Amino acid sequence: MEVSYKLLNHKEPLTEAEIEKLYDDNWVFIVNVQYSDKGEFVSGIPVVCGNCAYAGASAGIYDQFDAVEYGEHTELYLFKPELFTILEKMREAHA
C-alpha cells in the first residue's frame, strides 16, 4: 500500500460528524481542537488527511502545526473495520 496524504484548506472548525462525512476511510489530523467539559472532541480544523497515521511526516508537514496558533491537536481514525484487519496482517508479516 502506497502512503498518501493531502493538505486540507479548512478555515472554520468542523464537528466530528462533519469530518467523518468528508474524510471517511482516512486518518485525519486536526488542530485548534475544542473539547467538551467531559473531555470529548467537539470540533476542530482538519489540516491533513491520509491513508495511514502521520502520512507525510517524513516530509516534515506536521512541524508547522506545532506553532501556538494551532492550539491543541488530535487525530481521528476513520478507517473501515476491514482496513484495520488488513493493516494488522501487513504489520505481522513485516515483524
Coordinates of N, CA and C in Angstrom, one line a residue:
M1 N 0.8 -1.2 0.0 CA 0.0 0.0 0.0 C 0.9 1.2 0.0
E2 N 0.7 2.1 -1.0 CA 1.5 3.3 -1.0 C 0.9 4.3 -0.1
V3 N 1.7 5.0 0.7 CA 1.3 6.0 1.7 C 1.0 7.3 0.9
S4 N -0.2 7.8 1.2 CA -0.6 9.1 0.5 C -1.2 10.0 1.6
Y5 N -1.1 11.3 1.3 CA -1.8 12.3 2.2 C -2.1 13.5 1.4
K6 N -3.0 14.4 2.0 CA -3.4 15.6 1.4 C -3.5 16.7 2.4
L7 N -2.9 17.8 2.1 CA -3.1 19.0 3.0 C -4.5 19.6 2.7
L8 N -5.2 20.0 3.7 CA -6.6 20.5 3.6 C -6.6 22.0 3.8
N9 N -7.6 22.6 3.3 CA -7.7 24.1 3.3 C -8.9 24.6 4.1
H10 N -9.3 23.9 5.2 CA -10.4 24.3 6.0 C -10.0 25.6 6.8
K11 N -10.9 26.5 6.9 CA -10.6 27.7 7.7 C -11.4 27.7 9.0
E12 N -12.6 27.1 9.0 CA -13.5 27.0 10.1 C -13.5 25.6 10.8
P13 N -13.7 25.6 12.1 CA -13.8 24.3 12.8 C -15.0 23.5 12.2
L14 N -14.8 22.1 12.2 CA -15.9 21.2 11.9 C -16.1 20.3 13.0
T15 N -17.3 19.7 13.1 CA -17.6 18.8 14.2 C -17.1 17.4 13.7
E16 N -17.1 16.5 14.7 CA -16.6 15.1 14.3 C -17.5 14.5 13.2
A17 N -18.8 14.7 13.3 CA -19.7 14.1 12.3 C -19.4 14.7 10.9
E18 N -19.1 16.0 10.8 CA -18.8 16.7 9.5 C -17.5 16.1 9.0
I19 N -16.5 15.9 9.9 CA -15.2 15.4 9.4 C -15.3 14.0 8.9
E20 N -16.1 13.2 9.7 CA -16.3 11.8 9.3 C -17.0 11.7 7.9
K21 N -17.9 12.6 7.7 CA -18.6 12.6 6.4 C -17.7 13.0 5.2
L22 N -16.8 13.9 5.5 CA -15.9 14.4 4.4 C -14.7 13.4 4.2
Y23 N -14.2 12.8 5.2 CA -13.0 12.1 5.1 C -13.1 10.6 5.6
D24 N -14.3 10.0 5.3 CA -14.5 8.6 5.7 C -13.4 7.8 5.1
D25 N -12.9 6.8 5.8 CA -11.9 5.8 5.4 C -10.5 6.5 5.3
N26 N -10.3 7.5 6.1 CA -9.0 8.2 6.1 C -8.6 8.4 7.6
W27 N -7.3 8.8 7.8 CA -6.8 9.3 9.0 C -6.8 10.8 8.9
V28 N -7.2 11.5 9.9 CA -7.3 13.0 9.8 C -6.6 13.6 11.0
F29 N -5.7 14.6 10.7 CA -5.0 15.3 11.8 C -5.8 16.7 11.9
I30 N -6.1 17.0 13.2 CA -7.0 18.2 13.4 C -6.3 19.1 14.4
V31 N -6.4 20.4 14.1 CA -5.8 21.4 15.0 C -6.9 22.3 15.6
N32 N -6.5 23.2 16.5 CA -7.5 24.1 17.2 C -8.7 23.3 17.7
V33 N -8.4 22.2 18.4 CA -9.4 21.3 18.9 C -10.1 21.9 20.1
Q34 N -11.4 21.8 20.1 CA -12.2 22.2 21.3 C -12.8 20.9 21.9
Y35 N -12.8 20.8 23.2 CA -13.3 19.7 23.9 C -14.5 20.1 24.8
S36 N -15.4 19.1 25.0 CA -16.5 19.4 26.0 C -15.9 19.4 27.4
D37 N -16.8 19.7 28.3 CA -16.4 19.7 29.8 C -16.0 18.3 30.2
K38 N -16.5 17.3 29.5 CA -16.2 15.9 29.8 C -15.0 15.4 29.0
G39 N -14.3 16.3 28.3 CA -13.1 15.9 27.6 C -13.3 15.3 26.2
E40 N -14.6 15.3 25.7 CA -14.9 14.7 24.4 C -14.7 15.7 23.3
F41 N -14.2 15.2 22.2 CA -14.0 16.1 21.0 C -15.3 16.7 20.6
V42 N -15.2 18.1 20.4 CA -16.4 18.8 19.9 C -16.2 19.3 18.5
S43 N -15.1 20.0 18.2 CA -14.8 20.5 16.9 C -13.3 20.8 16.8
G44 N -12.9 21.0 15.5 CA -11.5 21.4 15.2 C -11.4 21.6 13.7
I45 N -10.2 22.0 13.3 CA -9.9 22.3 11.9 C -9.1 21.2 11.4
P46 N -9.6 20.3 10.5 CA -8.8 19.3 9.8 C -7.8 19.9 8.9
V47 N -6.5 19.5 9.0 CA -5.5 20.1 8.2 C -4.8 19.1 7.3
V48 N -4.8 17.8 7.7 CA -4.2 16.7 6.8 C -5.1 15.5 6.9
C49 N -5.2 14.8 5.8 CA -5.8 13.5 5.8 C -4.9 12.6 5.0
G50 N -4.9 11.3 5.4 CA -4.1 10.4 4.7 C -4.6 9.0 4.8
N51 N -3.9 8.1 4.1 CA -4.4 6.7 4.2 C -3.7 5.9 5.3
C52 N -2.9 6.6 6.1 CA -2.3 6.0 7.3 C -1.9 7.1 8.3
A53 N -1.7 6.8 9.5 CA -1.4 7.8 10.5 C -0.1 8.5 10.2
Y54 N -0.1 9.8 10.3 CA 1.0 10.7 10.1 C 1.7 10.5 8.7
A55 N 0.8 10.2 7.7 CA 1.3 10.1 6.4 C 1.9 11.5 6.0
G56 N 3.1 11.5 5.4 CA 3.7 12.7 5.1 C 4.7 13.3 6.2
A57 N 4.8 12.6 7.3 CA 5.7 13.0 8.4 C 7.1 13.1 7.9
S58 N 7.6 12.2 7.0 CA 8.9 12.3 6.6 C 9.2 13.5 5.8
A59 N 8.2 14.2 5.2 CA 8.4 15.4 4.5 C 8.3 16.6 5.5
G60 N 8.0 16.4 6.7 CA 8.0 17.5 7.7 C 6.8 18.3 7.7
I61 N 5.7 17.8 7.2 CA 4.5 18.6 7.1 C 3.8 18.9 8.4
Y62 N 4.1 18.2 9.4 CA 3.5 18.4 10.7 C 4.2 19.4 11.6
D63 N 5.4 19.7 11.2 CA 6.2 20.7 12.0 C 5.5 22.0 12.1
Q64 N 4.9 22.5 11.0 CA 4.2 23.8 11.0 C 3.1 23.8 12.0
F65 N 2.5 22.7 12.3 CA 1.3 22.7 13.2 C 1.7 22.7 14.7
D66 N 3.0 22.8 15.0 CA 3.5 22.9 16.4 C 3.4 24.3 16.9
A67 N 3.1 25.3 16.0 CA 3.0 26.7 16.4 C 1.8 26.9 17.3
V68 N 2.0 27.9 18.2 CA 1.0 28.2 19.2 C -0.4 28.5 18.6
E69 N -0.5 29.1 17.5 CA -1.8 29.5 16.9 C -2.6 28.3 16.4
Y70 N -2.0 27.1 16.4 CA -2.7 25.9 16.0 C -3.3 25.2 17.3
G71 N -3.0 25.7 18.5 CA -3.6 25.1 19.7 C -3.4 23.6 19.8
E72 N -4.3 23.0 20.5 CA -4.2 21.5 20.7 C -4.6 20.8 19.4
H73 N -4.0 19.6 19.3 CA -4.3 18.8 18.1 C -4.7 17.4 18.5
T74 N -5.4 16.8 17.6 CA -5.8 15.4 17.8 C -5.9 14.7 16.5
E75 N -6.3 13.5 16.4 CA -6.4 12.8 15.2 C -7.6 11.9 15.3
L76 N -8.2 11.6 14.1 CA -9.3 10.7 14.0 C -9.0 9.6 13.0
Y77 N -9.2 8.3 13.4 CA -9.0 7.2 12.6 C -10.4 6.8 12.1
L78 N -10.6 7.1 10.8 CA -12.0 6.8 10.2 C -12.0 5.7 9.3
F79 N -11.0 4.8 9.4 CA -10.9 3.6 8.6 C -12.1 2.6 8.8
K80 N -12.5 1.9 7.8 CA -13.5 0.9 8.0 C -12.8 -0.3 8.7
P81 N -13.6 -1.0 9.5 CA -13.0 -2.1 10.3 C -12.2 -3.1 9.5
E82 N -12.6 -3.4 8.3 CA -11.8 -4.3 7.5 C -10.4 -3.8 7.2
L83 N -10.2 -2.5 7.1 CA -8.9 -2.0 6.8 C -8.0 -2.2 8.0
F84 N -8.5 -2.1 9.2 CA -7.7 -2.4 10.4 C -7.1 -3.8 10.3
T85 N -8.0 -4.7 9.9 CA -7.6 -6.1 9.8 C -6.4 -6.3 8.8
I86 N -6.6 -5.6 7.6 CA -5.5 -5.7 6.6 C -4.2 -5.0 7.1
L87 N -4.3 -3.9 7.8 CA -3.1 -3.2 8.3 C -2.4 -4.1 9.4
E88 N -3.2 -4.8 10.2 CA -2.6 -5.6 11.2 C -1.9 -6.8 10.6
K89 N -2.5 -7.4 9.5 CA -1.9 -8.5 8.8 C -0.6 -8.1 8.2
M90 N -0.6 -6.8 7.6 CA 0.7 -6.3 7.0 C 1.7 -6.1 8.1
R91 N 1.4 -5.6 9.2 CA 2.3 -5.3 10.3 C 2.9 -6.7 10.8
E92 N 2.1 -7.7 10.9 CA 2.5 -9.0 11.4 C 3.5 -9.6 10.3
A93 N 3.2 -9.4 9.1 CA 4.0 -10.0 8.0 C 5.4 -9.4 8.0
H94 N 5.5 -8.1 8.4 CA 6.8 -7.4 8.4 C 7.5 -7.4 9.7
A95 N 6.9 -8.1 10.7 CA 7.5 -8.1 12.1 C 8.7 -9.1 12.1

